[in-house]
Backbone as a ProteinNet text record, in pm:
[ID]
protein_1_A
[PRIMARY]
XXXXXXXXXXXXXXXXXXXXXXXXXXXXXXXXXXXXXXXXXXXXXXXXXXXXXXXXXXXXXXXXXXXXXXXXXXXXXXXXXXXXXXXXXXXXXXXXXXXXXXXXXXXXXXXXXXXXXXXXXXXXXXXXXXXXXXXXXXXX
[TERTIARY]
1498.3	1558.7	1707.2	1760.7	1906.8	1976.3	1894.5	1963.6	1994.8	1898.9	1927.4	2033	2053.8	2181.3	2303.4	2331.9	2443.7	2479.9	2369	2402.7	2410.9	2424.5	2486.9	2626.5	2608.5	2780.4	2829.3	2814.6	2925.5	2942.4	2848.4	2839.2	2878.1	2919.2	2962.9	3097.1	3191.3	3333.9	3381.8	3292.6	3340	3267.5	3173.2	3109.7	3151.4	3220.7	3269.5	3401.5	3498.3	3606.4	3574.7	3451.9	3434.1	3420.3	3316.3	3306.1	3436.8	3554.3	3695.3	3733	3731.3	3795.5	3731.8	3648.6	3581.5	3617.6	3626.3	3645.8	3809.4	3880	4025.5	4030.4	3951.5	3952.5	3980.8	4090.9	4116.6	3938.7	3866.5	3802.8	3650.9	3643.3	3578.8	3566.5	3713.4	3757.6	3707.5	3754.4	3733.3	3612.1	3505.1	3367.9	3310.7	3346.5	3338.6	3372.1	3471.1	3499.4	3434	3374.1	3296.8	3157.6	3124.1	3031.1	2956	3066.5	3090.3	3141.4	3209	3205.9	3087.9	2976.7	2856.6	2745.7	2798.9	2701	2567.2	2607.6	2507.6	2443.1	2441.5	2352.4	2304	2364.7	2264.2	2168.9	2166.8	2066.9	1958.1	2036.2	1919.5	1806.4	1877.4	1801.4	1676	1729.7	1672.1	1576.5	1599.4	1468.7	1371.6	1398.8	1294.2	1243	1293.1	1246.8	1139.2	1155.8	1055.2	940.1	978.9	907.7	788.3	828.2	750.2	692	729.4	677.8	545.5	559.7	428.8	324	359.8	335.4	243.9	282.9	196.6	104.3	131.9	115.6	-27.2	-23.7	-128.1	-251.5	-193.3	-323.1	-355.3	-299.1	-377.1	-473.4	-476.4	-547.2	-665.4	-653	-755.6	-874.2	-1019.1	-1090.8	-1188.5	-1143.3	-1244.1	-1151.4	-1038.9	-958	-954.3	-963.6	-1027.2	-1169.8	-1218.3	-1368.5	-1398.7	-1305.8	-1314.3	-1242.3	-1203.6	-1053.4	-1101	-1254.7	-1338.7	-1441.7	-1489.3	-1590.7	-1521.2	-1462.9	-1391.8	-1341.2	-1317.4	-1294	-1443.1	-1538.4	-1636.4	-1708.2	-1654.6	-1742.5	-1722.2	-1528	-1470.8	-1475.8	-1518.3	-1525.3	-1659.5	-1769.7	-1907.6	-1989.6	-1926.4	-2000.2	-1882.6	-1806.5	-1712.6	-1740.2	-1765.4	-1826.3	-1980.9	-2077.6	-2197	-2172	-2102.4	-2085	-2056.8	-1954.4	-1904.6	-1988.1	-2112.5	-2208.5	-2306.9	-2307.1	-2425.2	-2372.9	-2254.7	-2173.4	-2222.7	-2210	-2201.1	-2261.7	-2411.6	-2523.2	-2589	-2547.1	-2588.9	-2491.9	-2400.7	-2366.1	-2408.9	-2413.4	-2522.9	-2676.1	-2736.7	-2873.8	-2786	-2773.6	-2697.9	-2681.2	-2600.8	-2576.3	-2677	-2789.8	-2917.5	-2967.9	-2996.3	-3094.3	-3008.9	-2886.1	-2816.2	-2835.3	-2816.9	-2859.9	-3020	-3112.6	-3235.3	-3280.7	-3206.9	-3220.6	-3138.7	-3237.5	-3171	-3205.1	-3243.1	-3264.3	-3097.7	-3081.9	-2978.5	-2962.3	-2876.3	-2851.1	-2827.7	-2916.5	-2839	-2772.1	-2813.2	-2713.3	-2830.3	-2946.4	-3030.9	-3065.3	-3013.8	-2997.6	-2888.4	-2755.6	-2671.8	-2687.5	-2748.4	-2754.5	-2870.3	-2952.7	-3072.8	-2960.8	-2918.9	-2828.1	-2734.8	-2675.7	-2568.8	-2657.9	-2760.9	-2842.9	-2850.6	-2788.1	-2862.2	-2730.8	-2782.3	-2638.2	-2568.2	-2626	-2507.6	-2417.9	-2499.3	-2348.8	-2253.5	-2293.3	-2260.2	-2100.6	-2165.8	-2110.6	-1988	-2006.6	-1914.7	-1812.2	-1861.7	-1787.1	-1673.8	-1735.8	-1602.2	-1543.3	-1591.1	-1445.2	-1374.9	-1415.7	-1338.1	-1234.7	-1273.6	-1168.9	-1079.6	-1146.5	-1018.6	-924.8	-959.8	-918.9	-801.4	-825.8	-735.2	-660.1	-681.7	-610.9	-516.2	-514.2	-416.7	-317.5	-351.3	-279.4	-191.5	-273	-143.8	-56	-68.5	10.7	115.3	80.3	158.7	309.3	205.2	284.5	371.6	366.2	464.8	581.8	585.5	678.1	732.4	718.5	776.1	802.6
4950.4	4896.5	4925	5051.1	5113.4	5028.9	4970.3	4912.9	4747.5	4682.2	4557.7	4568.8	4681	4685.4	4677.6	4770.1	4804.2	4668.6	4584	4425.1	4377.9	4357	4280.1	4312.6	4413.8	4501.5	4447.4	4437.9	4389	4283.7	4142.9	4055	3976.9	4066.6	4005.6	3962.2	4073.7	3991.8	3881.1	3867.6	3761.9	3654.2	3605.3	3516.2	3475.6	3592	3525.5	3466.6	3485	3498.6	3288.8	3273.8	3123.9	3044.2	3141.7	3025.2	3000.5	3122.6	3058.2	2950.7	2958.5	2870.2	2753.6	2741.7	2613.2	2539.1	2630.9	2577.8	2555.1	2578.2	2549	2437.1	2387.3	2210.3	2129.1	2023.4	1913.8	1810.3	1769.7	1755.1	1782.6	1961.3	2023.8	2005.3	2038.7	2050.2	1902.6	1795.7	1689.8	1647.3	1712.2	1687.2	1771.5	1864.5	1985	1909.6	1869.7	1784.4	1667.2	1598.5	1490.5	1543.1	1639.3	1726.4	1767	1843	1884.5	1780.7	1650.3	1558.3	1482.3	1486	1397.6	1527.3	1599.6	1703.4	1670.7	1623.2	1572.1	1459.2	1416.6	1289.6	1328.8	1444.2	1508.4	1611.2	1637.1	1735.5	1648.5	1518.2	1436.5	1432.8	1399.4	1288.5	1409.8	1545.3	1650.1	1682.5	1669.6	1621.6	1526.6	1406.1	1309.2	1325.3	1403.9	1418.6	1529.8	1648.8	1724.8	1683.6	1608.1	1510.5	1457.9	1393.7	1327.6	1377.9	1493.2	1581	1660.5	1662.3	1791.5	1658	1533.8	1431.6	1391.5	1377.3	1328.5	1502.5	1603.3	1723.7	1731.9	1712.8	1728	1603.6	1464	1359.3	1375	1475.7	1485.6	1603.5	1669.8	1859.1	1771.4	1670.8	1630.3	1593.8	1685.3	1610.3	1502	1513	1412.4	1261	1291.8	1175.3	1109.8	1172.5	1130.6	1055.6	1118.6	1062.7	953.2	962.9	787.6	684.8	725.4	586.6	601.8	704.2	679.2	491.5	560.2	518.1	402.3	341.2	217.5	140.8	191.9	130.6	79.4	166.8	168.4	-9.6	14.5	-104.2	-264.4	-265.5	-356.2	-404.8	-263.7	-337.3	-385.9	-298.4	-320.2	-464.4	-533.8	-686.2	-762.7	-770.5	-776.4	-766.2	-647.6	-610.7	-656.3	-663.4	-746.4	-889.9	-917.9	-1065.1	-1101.1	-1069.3	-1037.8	-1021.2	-898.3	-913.4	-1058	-1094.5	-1204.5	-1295.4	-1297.2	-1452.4	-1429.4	-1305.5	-1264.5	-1285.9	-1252.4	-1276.7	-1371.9	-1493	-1604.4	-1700.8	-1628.8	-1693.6	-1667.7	-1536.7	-1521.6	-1598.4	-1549.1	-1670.7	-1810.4	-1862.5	-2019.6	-2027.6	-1946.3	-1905.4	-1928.9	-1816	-1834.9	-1928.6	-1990.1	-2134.9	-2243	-2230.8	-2382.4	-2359.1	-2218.2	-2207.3	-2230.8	-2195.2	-2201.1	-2377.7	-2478.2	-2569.7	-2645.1	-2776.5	-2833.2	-3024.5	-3003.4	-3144	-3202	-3337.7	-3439.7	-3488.5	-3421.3	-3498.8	-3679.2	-3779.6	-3874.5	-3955.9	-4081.2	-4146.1	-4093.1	-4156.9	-4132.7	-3984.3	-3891.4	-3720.8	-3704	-3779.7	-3757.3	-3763.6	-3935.4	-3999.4	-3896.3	-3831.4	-3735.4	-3629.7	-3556.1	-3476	-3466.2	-3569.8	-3656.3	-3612.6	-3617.2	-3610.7	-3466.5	-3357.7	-3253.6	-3216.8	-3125.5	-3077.7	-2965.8	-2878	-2835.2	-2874	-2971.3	-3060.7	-3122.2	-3185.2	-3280.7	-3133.5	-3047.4	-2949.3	-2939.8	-2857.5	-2830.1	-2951.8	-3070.3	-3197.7	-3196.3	-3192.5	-3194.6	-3103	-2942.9	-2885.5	-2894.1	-2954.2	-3002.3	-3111.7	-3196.1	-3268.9	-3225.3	-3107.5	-3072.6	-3027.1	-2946	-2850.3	-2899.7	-3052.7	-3088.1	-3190	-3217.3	-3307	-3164.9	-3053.8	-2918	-2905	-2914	-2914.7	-3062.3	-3121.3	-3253.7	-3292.3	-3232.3	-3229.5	-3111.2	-2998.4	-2935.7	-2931.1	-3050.3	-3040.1	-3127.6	-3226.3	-3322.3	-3255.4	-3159.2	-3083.3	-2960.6	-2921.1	-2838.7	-2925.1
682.5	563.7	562	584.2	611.1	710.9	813.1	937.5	874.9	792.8	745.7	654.9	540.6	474.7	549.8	655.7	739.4	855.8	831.7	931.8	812.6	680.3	561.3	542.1	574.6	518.1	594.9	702.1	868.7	847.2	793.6	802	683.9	584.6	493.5	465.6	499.1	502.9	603.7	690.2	781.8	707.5	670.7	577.8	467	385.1	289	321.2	449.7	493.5	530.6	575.5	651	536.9	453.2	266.2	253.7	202.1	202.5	262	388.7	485.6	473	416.6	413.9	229.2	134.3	59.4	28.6	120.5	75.8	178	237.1	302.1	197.8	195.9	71.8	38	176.1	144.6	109.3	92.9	25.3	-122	-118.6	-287.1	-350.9	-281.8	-330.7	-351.1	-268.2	-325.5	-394.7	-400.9	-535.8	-692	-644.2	-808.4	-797.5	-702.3	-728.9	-826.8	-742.4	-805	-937.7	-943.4	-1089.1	-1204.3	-1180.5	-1241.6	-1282.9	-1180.8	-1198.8	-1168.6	-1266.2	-1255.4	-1447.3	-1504.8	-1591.4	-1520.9	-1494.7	-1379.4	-1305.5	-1190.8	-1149.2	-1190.6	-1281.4	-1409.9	-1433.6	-1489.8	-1551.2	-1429.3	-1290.2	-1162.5	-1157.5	-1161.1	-1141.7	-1225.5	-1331.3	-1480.7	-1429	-1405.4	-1406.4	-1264	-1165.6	-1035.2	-1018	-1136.8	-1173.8	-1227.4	-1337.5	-1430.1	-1326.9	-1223.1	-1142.4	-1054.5	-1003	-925.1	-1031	-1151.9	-1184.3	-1264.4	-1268.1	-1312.6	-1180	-1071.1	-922.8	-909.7	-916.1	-874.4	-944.9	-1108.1	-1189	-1139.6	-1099.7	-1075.7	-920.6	-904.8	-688.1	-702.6	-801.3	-809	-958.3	-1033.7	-1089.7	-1034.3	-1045.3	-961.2	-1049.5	-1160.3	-1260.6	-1250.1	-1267.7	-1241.6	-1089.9	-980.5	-862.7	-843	-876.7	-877.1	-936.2	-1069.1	-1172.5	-1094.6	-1032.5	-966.8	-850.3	-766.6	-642.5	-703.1	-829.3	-883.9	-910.2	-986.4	-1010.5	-858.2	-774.5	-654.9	-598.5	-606.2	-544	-620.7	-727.4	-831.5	-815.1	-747.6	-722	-594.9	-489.7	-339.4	-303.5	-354.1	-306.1	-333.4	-417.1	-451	-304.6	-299.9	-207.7	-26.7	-19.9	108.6	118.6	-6.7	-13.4	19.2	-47.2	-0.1	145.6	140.2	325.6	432.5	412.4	487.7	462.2	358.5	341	449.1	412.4	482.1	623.7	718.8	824.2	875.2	788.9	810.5	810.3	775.1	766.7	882.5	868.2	1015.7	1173.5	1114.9	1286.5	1325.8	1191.3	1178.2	1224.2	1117.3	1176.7	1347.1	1415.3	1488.1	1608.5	1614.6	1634.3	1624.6	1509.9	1556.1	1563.4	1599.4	1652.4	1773.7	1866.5	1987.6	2071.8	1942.7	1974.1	1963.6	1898.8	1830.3	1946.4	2043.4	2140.3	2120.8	1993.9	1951.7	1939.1	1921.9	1951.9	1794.9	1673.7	1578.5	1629.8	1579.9	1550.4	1420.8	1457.4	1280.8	1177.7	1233.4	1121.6	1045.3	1144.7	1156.7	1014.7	1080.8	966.1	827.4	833.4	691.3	630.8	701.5	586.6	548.3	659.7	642.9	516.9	538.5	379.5	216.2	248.6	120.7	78.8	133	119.5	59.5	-85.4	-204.8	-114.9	18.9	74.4	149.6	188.4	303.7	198.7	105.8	20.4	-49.5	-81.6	-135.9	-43.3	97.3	183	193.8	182.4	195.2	153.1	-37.9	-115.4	-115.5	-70.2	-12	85.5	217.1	251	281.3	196.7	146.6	64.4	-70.9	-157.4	-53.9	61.3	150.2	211.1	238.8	341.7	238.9	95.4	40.5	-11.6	-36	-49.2	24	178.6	279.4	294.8	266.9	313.7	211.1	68.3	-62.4	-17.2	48.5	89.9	188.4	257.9	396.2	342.4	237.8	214.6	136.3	35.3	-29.5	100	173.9	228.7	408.6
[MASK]
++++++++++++++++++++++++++++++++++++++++++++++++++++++++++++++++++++++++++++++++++++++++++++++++++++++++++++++++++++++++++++++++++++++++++++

């Protein structure tokens, strides 16, 4: 402990000797008074930077408030990701029996086809689909 005092003592007049030397630079001084001029602004920045710090600090260490904003996520993705798999899944089936399926649509194939409310369905979206796009393509 005696030996860390006696390397402060040594070390102190040359240190404070460099603080001098450094603060009698013109442009030391000059940012010293920038400083201290916008030293209420920097108080405030320092307020609302605390502010926000024990403000984020308090909702990361909440674990009831975690768990509600787990739970609310959970509510919004899972019909979402259900769906997603359905689709997936119905495209792989599809999938499957277009491969297993080596019959030859013809006209008369189509025209039954035509009758059925999902083709009929897919139809008119794709027409809205492509009447979107070509309304598009004409303005841009």
């Amino acid at each position: 402990m005696s030996e860390t005092t006696t390397q402060e003592a040594v070390l102190a007049p040359a240190a404070r000797e460099d603080v001098l030397d450094q603060l009698m630079k013109p442009e030391v001084q000059q940012s010293l008074t920038v400083l201290v001029e916008n030293m209420p602004k920097l108080a405030e920045m320092v307020t609302l930077m605390t502010q926000a710090y024990d403000f984020v600090q308090s909702v990361t260490t909440d674990r009831v408030l975690i768990e509600d904003l787990k739970g609310g996520m959970d509510e919004i993705v899972k019909p979402i990701t259900e769906k997603a798999k359905g689709i997936a899944s119905a495209a792989i089936e599809a999938n499957d029996r277009s491969q297993a399926e080596s019959a030859t649509i013809g006209l008369f194939g189509l025209l039954k086809m035509l009758k059925d409310p999902q083709v009929q369905q897919s139809l008119r979206y794709a027409q809205a689909f492509l009447e979107v796009l070509g309304e598009r393509k004409k303005q841009g």
